[in-house]
Amino acid sequence: MKYDFYKNNESDTIFWVDNTDCVGKWLFSFDKKKIYNMFSDYPWKLTPEEKAIFDRENPEWADFFKDRT
């Protein structure tokens, strides 16, 4: 699989992941090694620290998923 990593803002910790082999998945990573699928992994597979970073950098998604916490 081919992954392209990018940040929405230069100061962000999270890398968003473009996967040219798959359509419809929202993927992200903190280290370019472990990749999370936002819809199936958030917040359950994130550490408390990762969740705090994700929520701070993506408040609109944190609000969208607020019923999961």
A tleap script that builds the chain and sets N, CA, C and O, in Angstrom:
source leaprc.protein.ff14SB
mol = sequence {
  NMET LYS TYR ASP PHE TYR LYS ASN ASN GLU
  SER ASP THR ILE PHE TRP VAL ASP ASN THR
  ASP CYS VAL GLY LYS TRP LEU PHE SER PHE
  ASP LYS LYS LYS ILE TYR ASN MET PHE SER
  ASP TYR PRO TRP LYS LEU THR PRO GLU GLU
  LYS ALA ILE PHE ASP ARG GLU ASN PRO GLU
  TRP ALA ASP PHE PHE LYS ASP ARG CTHR
}
set mol.1.N position { 0.835 -1.187 0.000 }
set mol.1.CA position { 0.000 0.000 0.000 }
set mol.1.C position { 0.873 1.241 0.000 }
set mol.1.O position { 1.955 1.263 0.587 }
set mol.2.N position { 0.392 2.247 -0.655 }
set mol.2.CA position { 1.108 3.511 -0.730 }
set mol.2.C position { 0.406 4.537 0.141 }
set mol.2.O position { -0.779 4.812 -0.043 }
set mol.3.N position { 1.140 5.101 1.090 }
set mol.3.CA position { 0.593 6.123 1.968 }
set mol.3.C position { 1.309 7.440 1.730 }
set mol.3.O position { 2.534 7.483 1.617 }
set mol.4.N position { 0.541 8.504 1.657 }
set mol.4.CA position { 1.084 9.855 1.614 }
set mol.4.C position { 0.632 10.563 2.879 }
set mol.4.O position { -0.564 10.639 3.160 }
set mol.5.N position { 1.584 11.079 3.641 }
set mol.5.CA position { 1.300 11.744 4.899 }
set mol.5.C position { 1.337 13.256 4.713 }
set mol.5.O position { 2.179 13.784 3.987 }
set mol.6.N position { 0.414 13.942 5.377 }
set mol.6.CA position { 0.406 15.400 5.334 }
set mol.6.C position { -0.218 15.929 6.613 }
set mol.6.O position { -0.942 15.217 7.309 }
set mol.7.N position { 0.072 17.187 6.912 }
set mol.7.CA position { -0.514 17.856 8.073 }
set mol.7.C position { -1.414 18.980 7.576 }
set mol.7.O position { -1.115 19.645 6.584 }
set mol.8.N position { -2.520 19.177 8.283 }
set mol.8.CA position { -3.394 20.300 7.951 }
set mol.8.C position { -2.730 21.622 8.296 }
set mol.8.O position { -2.878 22.608 7.574 }
set mol.9.N position { -2.002 21.639 9.396 }
set mol.9.CA position { -1.258 22.822 9.834 }
set mol.9.C position { 0.156 22.379 10.197 }
set mol.9.O position { 0.355 21.301 10.756 }
set mol.10.N position { 1.108 23.201 9.882 }
set mol.10.CA position { 2.500 22.856 10.131 }
set mol.10.C position { 2.757 22.538 11.604 }
set mol.10.O position { 3.608 21.706 11.919 }
set mol.11.N position { 2.032 23.190 12.497 }
set mol.11.CA position { 2.241 23.003 13.931 }
set mol.11.C position { 1.526 21.765 14.480 }
set mol.11.O position { 1.718 21.430 15.648 }
set mol.12.N position { 0.723 21.087 13.690 }
set mol.12.CA position { -0.017 19.909 14.143 }
set mol.12.C position { 0.912 18.742 14.448 }
set mol.12.O position { 2.008 18.632 13.899 }
set mol.13.N position { 0.446 17.885 15.327 }
set mol.13.CA position { 1.136 16.639 15.639 }
set mol.13.C position { 0.653 15.522 14.726 }
set mol.13.O position { 1.432 14.659 14.321 }
set mol.14.N position { -0.624 15.543 14.406 }
set mol.14.CA position { -1.256 14.482 13.626 }
set mol.14.C position { -0.930 14.610 12.148 }
set mol.14.O position { -0.970 15.693 11.564 }
set mol.15.N position { -0.608 13.462 11.567 }
set mol.15.CA position { -0.470 13.353 10.121 }
set mol.15.C position { -1.742 12.721 9.579 }
set mol.15.O position { -2.171 11.678 10.073 }
set mol.16.N position { -2.334 13.316 8.601 }
set mol.16.CA position { -3.443 12.689 7.880 }
set mol.16.C position { -2.828 11.833 6.795 }
set mol.16.O position { -1.740 12.134 6.305 }
set mol.17.N position { -3.513 10.774 6.419 }
set mol.17.CA position { -2.938 9.782 5.522 }
set mol.17.C position { -3.814 9.636 4.288 }
set mol.17.O position { -5.003 9.331 4.385 }
set mol.18.N position { -3.214 9.855 3.141 }
set mol.18.CA position { -3.868 9.534 1.876 }
set mol.18.C position { -3.413 8.143 1.472 }
set mol.18.O position { -2.217 7.866 1.374 }
set mol.19.N position { -4.377 7.284 1.243 }
set mol.19.CA position { -4.088 5.925 0.795 }
set mol.19.C position { -4.673 5.791 -0.597 }
set mol.19.O position { -5.891 5.731 -0.762 }
set mol.20.N position { -3.823 5.745 -1.578 }
set mol.20.CA position { -4.283 5.704 -2.966 }
set mol.20.C position { -4.942 4.384 -3.324 }
set mol.20.O position { -5.594 4.284 -4.363 }
set mol.21.N position { -4.783 3.358 -2.472 }
set mol.21.CA position { -5.377 2.051 -2.741 }
set mol.21.C position { -6.776 1.889 -2.157 }
set mol.21.O position { -7.438 0.882 -2.406 }
set mol.22.N position { -7.229 2.871 -1.384 }
set mol.22.CA position { -8.500 2.718 -0.683 }
set mol.22.C position { -9.262 4.032 -0.688 }
set mol.22.O position { -8.683 5.098 -0.480 }
set mol.23.N position { -10.551 3.950 -0.925 }
set mol.23.CA position { -11.397 5.139 -0.947 }
set mol.23.C position { -12.350 5.076 0.241 }
set mol.23.O position { -12.847 4.003 0.581 }
set mol.24.N position { -12.604 6.201 0.864 }
set mol.24.CA position { -13.623 6.280 1.902 }
set mol.24.C position { -13.150 6.060 3.320 }
set mol.24.O position { -13.975 6.021 4.233 }
set mol.25.N position { -11.854 5.915 3.544 }
set mol.25.CA position { -11.340 5.766 4.902 }
set mol.25.C position { -10.659 7.061 5.304 }
set mol.25.O position { -9.946 7.672 4.508 }
set mol.26.N position { -10.882 7.478 6.546 }
set mol.26.CA position { -10.207 8.643 7.110 }
set mol.26.C position { -9.112 8.115 8.014 }
set mol.26.O position { -9.378 7.663 9.128 }
set mol.27.N position { -7.890 8.174 7.538 }
set mol.27.CA position { -6.754 7.613 8.247 }
set mol.27.C position { -5.876 8.717 8.809 }
set mol.27.O position { -5.734 9.785 8.212 }
set mol.28.N position { -5.287 8.442 9.971 }
set mol.28.CA position { -4.365 9.396 10.571 }
set mol.28.C position { -3.313 8.655 11.370 }
set mol.28.O position { -3.476 7.483 11.708 }
set mol.29.N position { -2.231 9.358 11.667 }
set mol.29.CA position { -1.119 8.758 12.394 }
set mol.29.C position { -0.439 9.829 13.232 }
set mol.29.O position { -0.486 11.017 12.912 }
set mol.30.N position { 0.191 9.387 14.304 }
set mol.30.CA position { 0.982 10.290 15.124 }
set mol.30.C position { 2.469 10.160 14.805 }
set mol.30.O position { 3.242 11.081 15.070 }
set mol.31.N position { 2.872 9.026 14.238 }
set mol.31.CA position { 4.289 8.752 14.038 }
set mol.31.C position { 4.647 8.201 12.647 }
set mol.31.O position { 5.796 7.828 12.408 }
set mol.32.N position { 3.682 8.150 11.743 }
set mol.32.CA position { 3.849 7.607 10.397 }
set mol.32.C position { 4.119 6.098 10.394 }
set mol.32.O position { 4.487 5.534 9.363 }
set mol.33.N position { 3.938 5.452 11.539 }
set mol.33.CA position { 4.127 4.003 11.624 }
set mol.33.C position { 2.808 3.315 11.914 }
set mol.33.O position { 2.380 2.434 11.168 }
set mol.34.N position { 2.172 3.715 12.989 }
set mol.34.CA position { 0.872 3.160 13.350 }
set mol.34.C position { -0.209 4.070 12.770 }
set mol.34.O position { -0.235 5.273 13.027 }
set mol.35.N position { -1.091 3.471 11.990 }
set mol.35.CA position { -2.137 4.238 11.308 }
set mol.35.C position { -3.491 3.853 11.890 }
set mol.35.O position { -3.817 2.675 12.031 }
set mol.36.N position { -4.263 4.871 12.221 }
set mol.36.CA position { -5.604 4.683 12.767 }
set mol.36.C position { -6.653 5.009 11.710 }
set mol.36.O position { -6.453 5.880 10.864 }
set mol.37.N position { -7.763 4.301 11.774 }
set mol.37.CA position { -8.943 4.621 10.967 }
set mol.37.C position { -9.876 5.400 11.886 }
set mol.37.O position { -10.335 4.874 12.900 }
set mol.38.N position { -10.154 6.638 11.538 }
set mol.38.CA position { -10.917 7.504 12.422 }
set mol.38.C position { -12.275 6.913 12.790 }
set mol.38.O position { -12.688 7.013 13.945 }
set mol.39.N position { -12.970 6.310 11.853 }
set mol.39.CA position { -14.326 5.857 12.122 }
set mol.39.C position { -14.388 4.550 12.913 }
set mol.39.O position { -15.376 4.306 13.605 }
set mol.40.N position { -13.371 3.715 12.829 }
set mol.40.CA position { -13.420 2.464 13.588 }
set mol.40.C position { -12.514 2.463 14.820 }
set mol.40.O position { -12.727 1.660 15.728 }
set mol.41.N position { -11.515 3.335 14.875 }
set mol.41.CA position { -10.548 3.306 15.971 }
set mol.41.C position { -10.721 4.404 17.016 }
set mol.41.O position { -10.313 4.225 18.164 }
set mol.42.N position { -11.313 5.527 16.645 }
set mol.42.CA position { -11.455 6.647 17.575 }
set mol.42.C position { -12.664 6.439 18.464 }
set mol.42.O position { -13.743 6.143 17.951 }
set mol.43.N position { -12.535 6.578 19.743 }
set mol.43.CA position { -11.360 6.858 20.569 }
set mol.43.C position { -10.748 5.610 21.190 }
set mol.43.O position { -9.745 5.699 21.899 }
set mol.44.N position { -11.335 4.461 20.934 }
set mol.44.CA position { -11.002 3.233 21.663 }
set mol.44.C position { -9.562 2.782 21.519 }
set mol.44.O position { -9.000 2.264 22.484 }
set mol.45.N position { -8.946 2.949 20.383 }
set mol.45.CA position { -7.587 2.438 20.183 }
set mol.45.C position { -6.510 3.490 20.427 }
set mol.45.O position { -5.321 3.194 20.309 }
set mol.46.N position { -6.907 4.700 20.761 }
set mol.46.CA position { -5.955 5.762 21.050 }
set mol.46.C position { -5.612 5.755 22.533 }
set mol.46.O position { -6.449 5.432 23.376 }
set mol.47.N position { -4.372 6.117 22.839 }
set mol.47.CA position { -4.002 6.308 24.240 }
set mol.47.C position { -4.682 7.586 24.727 }
set mol.47.O position { -5.104 8.400 23.906 }
set mol.48.N position { -4.799 7.781 26.035 }
set mol.48.CA position { -5.377 9.040 26.522 }
set mol.48.C position { -4.642 10.274 25.993 }
set mol.48.O position { -5.267 11.287 25.680 }
set mol.49.N position { -3.321 10.184 25.896 }
set mol.49.CA position { -2.538 11.310 25.364 }
set mol.49.C position { -2.857 11.541 23.876 }
set mol.49.O position { -3.033 12.684 23.454 }
set mol.50.N position { -2.930 10.475 23.093 }
set mol.50.CA position { -3.263 10.611 21.666 }
set mol.50.C position { -4.660 11.202 21.487 }
set mol.50.O position { -4.868 12.054 20.623 }
set mol.51.N position { -5.619 10.754 22.302 }
set mol.51.CA position { -6.980 11.280 22.206 }
set mol.51.C position { -6.999 12.769 22.521 }
set mol.51.O position { -7.681 13.536 21.841 }
set mol.52.N position { -6.256 13.189 23.547 }
set mol.52.CA position { -6.194 14.608 23.899 }
set mol.52.C position { -5.613 15.433 22.750 }
set mol.52.O position { -6.117 16.515 22.446 }
set mol.53.N position { -4.565 14.932 22.117 }
set mol.53.CA position { -3.972 15.633 20.968 }
set mol.53.C position { -4.965 15.692 19.822 }
set mol.53.O position { -5.173 16.747 19.223 }
set mol.54.N position { -5.579 14.549 19.517 }
set mol.54.CA position { -6.548 14.505 18.419 }
set mol.54.C position { -7.678 15.509 18.667 }
set mol.54.O position { -8.036 16.275 17.772 }
set mol.55.N position { -8.239 15.503 19.880 }
set mol.55.CA position { -9.350 16.397 20.200 }
set mol.55.C position { -8.939 17.864 20.118 }
set mol.55.O position { -9.718 18.697 19.653 }
set mol.56.N position { -7.733 18.188 20.562 }
set mol.56.CA position { -7.255 19.568 20.512 }
set mol.56.C position { -7.062 20.038 19.064 }
set mol.56.O position { -7.415 21.167 18.723 }
set mol.57.N position { -6.509 19.178 18.225 }
set mol.57.CA position { -6.226 19.570 16.848 }
set mol.57.C position { -7.440 19.438 15.929 }
set mol.57.O position { -7.459 20.014 14.841 }
set mol.58.N position { -8.449 18.687 16.357 }
set mol.58.CA position { -9.622 18.432 15.519 }
set mol.58.C position { -10.908 18.562 16.340 }
set mol.58.O position { -11.635 17.580 16.498 }
set mol.59.N position { -11.196 19.740 16.858 }
set mol.59.CA position { -12.368 19.891 17.729 }
set mol.59.C position { -13.682 19.549 17.030 }
set mol.59.O position { -14.626 19.110 17.686 }
set mol.60.N position { -13.760 19.739 15.731 }
set mol.60.CA position { -14.998 19.414 15.019 }
set mol.60.C position { -15.247 17.905 15.009 }
set mol.60.O position { -16.393 17.467 15.107 }
set mol.61.N position { -14.187 17.112 14.892 }
set mol.61.CA position { -14.346 15.664 14.940 }
set mol.61.C position { -14.601 15.190 16.363 }
set mol.61.O position { -15.378 14.260 16.579 }
set mol.62.N position { -13.953 15.821 17.332 }
set mol.62.CA position { -14.207 15.471 18.737 }
set mol.62.C position { -15.674 15.708 19.071 }
set mol.62.O position { -16.288 14.900 19.768 }
set mol.63.N position { -16.240 16.802 18.583 }
set mol.63.CA position { -17.650 17.092 18.799 }
set mol.63.C position { -18.535 16.064 18.069 }
set mol.63.O position { -19.538 15.608 18.618 }
set mol.64.N position { -18.168 15.712 16.865 }
set mol.64.CA position { -18.928 14.737 16.083 }
set mol.64.C position { -19.004 13.391 16.795 }
set mol.64.O position { -20.036 12.720 16.768 }
set mol.65.N position { -17.892 13.001 17.434 }
set mol.65.CA position { -17.818 11.698 18.098 }
set mol.65.C position { -18.066 11.772 19.597 }
set mol.65.O position { -17.765 10.811 20.305 }
set mol.66.N position { -18.596 12.861 20.101 }
set mol.66.CA position { -18.716 13.044 21.545 }
set mol.66.C position { -19.546 11.952 22.220 }
set mol.66.O position { -19.362 11.701 23.411 }
set mol.67.N position { -20.437 11.310 21.507 }
set mol.67.CA position { -21.232 10.228 22.108 }
set mol.67.C position { -20.425 8.956 22.331 }
set mol.67.O position { -20.902 8.034 22.992 }
set mol.68.N position { -19.214 8.890 21.792 }
set mol.68.CA position { -18.361 7.712 21.968 }
set mol.68.C position { -17.535 7.759 23.244 }
set mol.68.O position { -16.935 6.755 23.628 }
set mol.69.N position { -17.497 8.893 23.895 }
set mol.69.CA position { -16.617 9.008 25.074 }
set mol.69.C position { -17.370 8.919 26.363 }
set mol.69.O position { -16.769 8.999 27.435 }
savepdb mol mol.pdb
quit
